[in-house]
Amino acid sequence: MSVDLEHEPIHDLARRVIRLAEETQHAAQVLERRLDALERRSEAAGRAERILSIAAGMRTHLGQDRLSVEDLYDPDTGLPA
């Protein structure tokens, strides 16, 4: 049985588990989907971390109180200034 996973150590581990447990192709596909989900979650966490880092840098350069809601909207009309 062949399991096409991206990372070689995980590929070997998955093949060993499947062979020892006499699992089916379905089990291999479940393992692959689980790996994909974990990798996506890791990528999403990395993106969130980068976004927060960029936001922190922007606060440093712009200052916390440089723009406020009052600066963005006309007080008489409530429309963007």
Coordinates of C-alpha atoms in Angstrom, one line a residue:
M1 CA 0.0 0.0 0.0
S2 CA 1.3 3.4 -0.9
V3 CA 0.6 6.5 1.2
D4 CA 1.6 9.8 -0.5
L5 CA 2.4 12.2 2.3
E6 CA 4.6 15.3 2.0
H7 CA 7.0 14.6 4.9
E8 CA 9.1 11.5 4.7
P9 CA 9.2 10.7 8.5
I10 CA 5.4 11.0 8.6
H11 CA 5.2 8.9 5.5
D12 CA 7.2 6.1 7.1
L13 CA 5.3 6.3 10.3
A14 CA 1.9 6.1 8.5
R15 CA 3.1 3.1 6.5
R16 CA 4.2 1.3 9.7
V17 CA 0.9 2.0 11.5
I18 CA -1.1 0.8 8.5
R19 CA 1.0 -2.3 8.1
L20 CA 0.9 -3.2 11.8
A21 CA -2.7 -2.5 12.3
E22 CA -3.6 -4.0 8.9
E23 CA -5.6 -0.9 8.1
T24 CA -7.4 -0.2 4.8
Q25 CA -6.8 2.4 2.2
H26 CA -9.6 4.4 3.9
A27 CA -7.4 4.6 7.1
A28 CA -4.5 5.9 5.0
Q29 CA -6.8 8.6 3.5
V30 CA -8.0 9.5 7.0
L31 CA -4.4 9.9 8.1
E32 CA -3.6 12.1 5.1
R33 CA -6.7 14.3 5.7
R34 CA -5.7 14.7 9.4
L35 CA -2.2 15.7 8.4
D36 CA -3.5 18.2 5.9
A37 CA -5.8 19.7 8.6
L38 CA -3.0 20.0 11.1
E39 CA -0.7 21.7 8.5
R40 CA -3.5 24.2 7.6
R41 CA -4.0 25.0 11.2
S42 CA -0.3 25.6 11.7
E43 CA -0.2 27.8 8.6
A44 CA -3.2 29.8 9.9
A45 CA -1.6 30.3 13.3
G46 CA 1.6 31.5 11.5
R47 CA -0.5 34.0 9.4
A48 CA -2.2 35.3 12.5
E49 CA 1.1 35.8 14.3
R50 CA 2.5 37.7 11.3
I51 CA -0.6 39.9 11.2
L52 CA -0.3 40.7 14.9
S53 CA 3.3 41.5 14.4
I54 CA 2.6 43.9 11.6
A55 CA -0.2 45.6 13.6
A56 CA 2.2 46.0 16.5
G57 CA 4.8 47.6 14.2
M58 CA 2.1 50.0 12.8
R59 CA 1.1 51.1 16.3
T60 CA 4.8 51.8 17.1
H61 CA 5.2 53.9 13.9
L62 CA 1.8 55.6 14.0
G63 CA 1.3 56.0 17.7
Q64 CA -1.6 54.7 19.6
D65 CA -3.7 57.9 19.6
R66 CA -2.9 59.4 16.2
L67 CA -6.2 58.3 14.6
S68 CA -9.4 57.9 16.5
V69 CA -13.1 57.4 15.5
E70 CA -13.5 61.2 15.8
D71 CA -10.8 61.7 13.2
L72 CA -12.4 59.4 10.8
Y73 CA -16.0 60.7 10.8
D74 CA -17.4 64.1 10.5
P75 CA -19.1 64.9 13.9
D76 CA -22.0 66.7 12.2
T77 CA -23.0 64.2 9.5
G78 CA -21.5 61.0 10.9
L79 CA -20.1 60.4 7.4
P80 CA -16.4 59.7 6.6
A81 CA -14.4 62.9 6.9

